[in-house]
Amino acid sequence: MSISPTIISEWQELWAETAKNSQQNSLEPFESYCQVPRQFGKGYVRNIEVYPQL
């Protein structure tokens, strides 16, 4: 079974829109978080770059 390109495109659009609203933690430049798109429910996604120097 393959995933339709339309679904992938919609998924990417939702996350791109969410990324616009993301917040950068001013204390940690390698850490960011954003709210999950409403279509997926409630919650947050947190991204942490483990080795910022690499």
Short mmCIF file of N, CA and C in Angstrom, two decimals:
data_model
loop_
_atom_site.label_atom_id
_atom_site.label_comp_id
_atom_site.label_asym_id
_atom_site.label_seq_id
_atom_site.Cartn_x
_atom_site.Cartn_y
_atom_site.Cartn_z
N MET A 1 0.84 -1.17 0.00
CA MET A 1 0.00 0.00 0.00
C MET A 1 0.89 1.24 0.00
N SER A 2 0.56 2.20 -0.83
CA SER A 2 1.33 3.45 -0.88
C SER A 2 0.47 4.61 -0.39
N ILE A 3 1.14 5.65 0.03
CA ILE A 3 0.47 6.85 0.50
C ILE A 3 0.32 7.81 -0.67
N SER A 4 -0.86 8.32 -0.83
CA SER A 4 -1.15 9.23 -1.93
C SER A 4 -0.31 10.51 -1.82
N PRO A 5 0.21 11.01 -2.94
CA PRO A 5 0.96 12.28 -2.91
C PRO A 5 0.12 13.43 -2.38
N THR A 6 -1.20 13.36 -2.59
CA THR A 6 -2.09 14.41 -2.09
C THR A 6 -2.08 14.43 -0.57
N ILE A 7 -2.11 13.27 0.05
CA ILE A 7 -2.09 13.18 1.50
C ILE A 7 -0.78 13.71 2.04
N ILE A 8 0.31 13.35 1.41
CA ILE A 8 1.63 13.83 1.84
C ILE A 8 1.70 15.35 1.72
N SER A 9 1.19 15.89 0.63
CA SER A 9 1.20 17.33 0.41
C SER A 9 0.38 18.04 1.49
N GLU A 10 -0.80 17.51 1.80
CA GLU A 10 -1.65 18.10 2.84
C GLU A 10 -0.96 18.04 4.20
N TRP A 11 -0.31 16.92 4.49
CA TRP A 11 0.42 16.74 5.75
C TRP A 11 1.51 17.81 5.87
N GLN A 12 2.27 17.99 4.80
CA GLN A 12 3.35 18.97 4.80
C GLN A 12 2.82 20.39 4.95
N GLU A 13 1.69 20.69 4.32
CA GLU A 13 1.09 22.02 4.44
C GLU A 13 0.66 22.31 5.87
N LEU A 14 0.04 21.32 6.52
CA LEU A 14 -0.40 21.50 7.91
C LEU A 14 0.79 21.79 8.82
N TRP A 15 1.86 21.02 8.67
CA TRP A 15 3.03 21.22 9.53
C TRP A 15 3.76 22.50 9.19
N ALA A 16 3.76 22.92 7.92
CA ALA A 16 4.40 24.19 7.54
C ALA A 16 3.65 25.35 8.18
N GLU A 17 2.33 25.27 8.18
CA GLU A 17 1.52 26.31 8.82
C GLU A 17 1.79 26.35 10.32
N THR A 18 1.93 25.19 10.92
CA THR A 18 2.21 25.10 12.35
C THR A 18 3.59 25.65 12.66
N ALA A 19 4.54 25.40 11.79
CA ALA A 19 5.91 25.88 12.01
C ALA A 19 5.97 27.40 12.08
N LYS A 20 5.08 28.07 11.36
CA LYS A 20 5.03 29.53 11.42
C LYS A 20 4.72 30.01 12.83
N ASN A 21 3.95 29.21 13.55
CA ASN A 21 3.53 29.58 14.91
C ASN A 21 4.44 29.00 15.99
N SER A 22 5.55 28.40 15.58
CA SER A 22 6.44 27.77 16.55
C SER A 22 7.16 28.82 17.37
N GLN A 23 7.60 28.41 18.54
CA GLN A 23 8.30 29.31 19.43
C GLN A 23 9.71 28.80 19.66
N GLN A 24 10.64 29.70 19.63
CA GLN A 24 12.04 29.36 19.88
C GLN A 24 12.34 29.66 21.34
N ASN A 25 12.89 28.71 22.04
CA ASN A 25 13.27 28.92 23.43
C ASN A 25 14.52 29.79 23.45
N SER A 26 14.40 30.99 24.00
CA SER A 26 15.51 31.94 23.95
C SER A 26 16.73 31.48 24.76
N LEU A 27 16.51 30.61 25.75
CA LEU A 27 17.63 30.12 26.55
C LEU A 27 18.41 29.02 25.83
N GLU A 28 17.75 28.29 24.99
CA GLU A 28 18.38 27.17 24.28
C GLU A 28 18.16 27.35 22.77
N PRO A 29 19.15 27.81 22.02
CA PRO A 29 18.96 28.05 20.59
C PRO A 29 18.75 26.78 19.76
N PHE A 30 19.07 25.63 20.32
CA PHE A 30 18.93 24.37 19.59
C PHE A 30 17.62 23.65 19.92
N GLU A 31 16.71 24.33 20.60
CA GLU A 31 15.45 23.72 21.02
C GLU A 31 14.27 24.56 20.52
N SER A 32 13.24 23.91 20.01
CA SER A 32 12.04 24.61 19.59
C SER A 32 10.83 23.73 19.87
N TYR A 33 9.68 24.34 19.95
CA TYR A 33 8.46 23.58 20.13
C TYR A 33 7.31 24.30 19.44
N CYS A 34 6.32 23.52 19.04
CA CYS A 34 5.15 24.10 18.40
C CYS A 34 3.93 23.25 18.72
N GLN A 35 2.78 23.88 18.59
CA GLN A 35 1.52 23.19 18.86
C GLN A 35 1.19 22.28 17.69
N VAL A 36 0.60 21.14 17.98
CA VAL A 36 0.18 20.19 16.96
C VAL A 36 -0.99 20.81 16.19
N PRO A 37 -1.06 20.61 14.87
CA PRO A 37 -2.20 21.13 14.11
C PRO A 37 -3.53 20.63 14.70
N ARG A 38 -4.53 21.49 14.70
CA ARG A 38 -5.83 21.15 15.30
C ARG A 38 -6.44 19.88 14.71
N GLN A 39 -6.17 19.63 13.44
CA GLN A 39 -6.73 18.45 12.78
C GLN A 39 -6.22 17.16 13.42
N PHE A 40 -5.07 17.21 14.10
CA PHE A 40 -4.49 16.02 14.71
C PHE A 40 -4.85 15.88 16.18
N GLY A 41 -5.41 16.94 16.76
CA GLY A 41 -5.77 16.88 18.18
C GLY A 41 -5.07 17.97 18.96
N LYS A 42 -4.83 17.70 20.24
CA LYS A 42 -4.18 18.68 21.11
C LYS A 42 -2.80 18.18 21.50
N GLY A 43 -1.89 19.11 21.70
CA GLY A 43 -0.56 18.74 22.16
C GLY A 43 0.51 19.60 21.53
N TYR A 44 1.73 19.24 21.83
CA TYR A 44 2.90 19.98 21.35
C TYR A 44 3.94 19.01 20.82
N VAL A 45 4.75 19.52 19.92
CA VAL A 45 5.90 18.78 19.42
C VAL A 45 7.12 19.58 19.83
N ARG A 46 8.09 18.89 20.39
CA ARG A 46 9.31 19.55 20.84
C ARG A 46 10.48 18.97 20.05
N ASN A 47 11.26 19.83 19.46
CA ASN A 47 12.44 19.42 18.68
C ASN A 47 13.69 19.87 19.41
N ILE A 48 14.57 18.92 19.61
CA ILE A 48 15.85 19.23 20.28
C ILE A 48 16.98 18.68 19.43
N GLU A 49 17.91 19.54 19.09
CA GLU A 49 19.10 19.12 18.36
C GLU A 49 20.09 18.62 19.41
N VAL A 50 20.37 17.32 19.39
CA VAL A 50 21.16 16.70 20.44
C VAL A 50 22.61 17.17 20.44
N TYR A 51 23.22 17.27 19.29
CA TYR A 51 24.60 17.73 19.18
C TYR A 51 24.65 18.96 18.29
N PRO A 52 24.37 20.15 18.82
CA PRO A 52 24.32 21.35 18.00
C PRO A 52 25.63 21.66 17.27
N GLN A 53 26.76 21.22 17.79
CA GLN A 53 28.04 21.54 17.17
C GLN A 53 28.32 20.68 15.95
N LEU A 54 27.65 19.56 15.80
CA LEU A 54 27.94 18.67 14.68
C LEU A 54 27.09 19.00 13.46
#
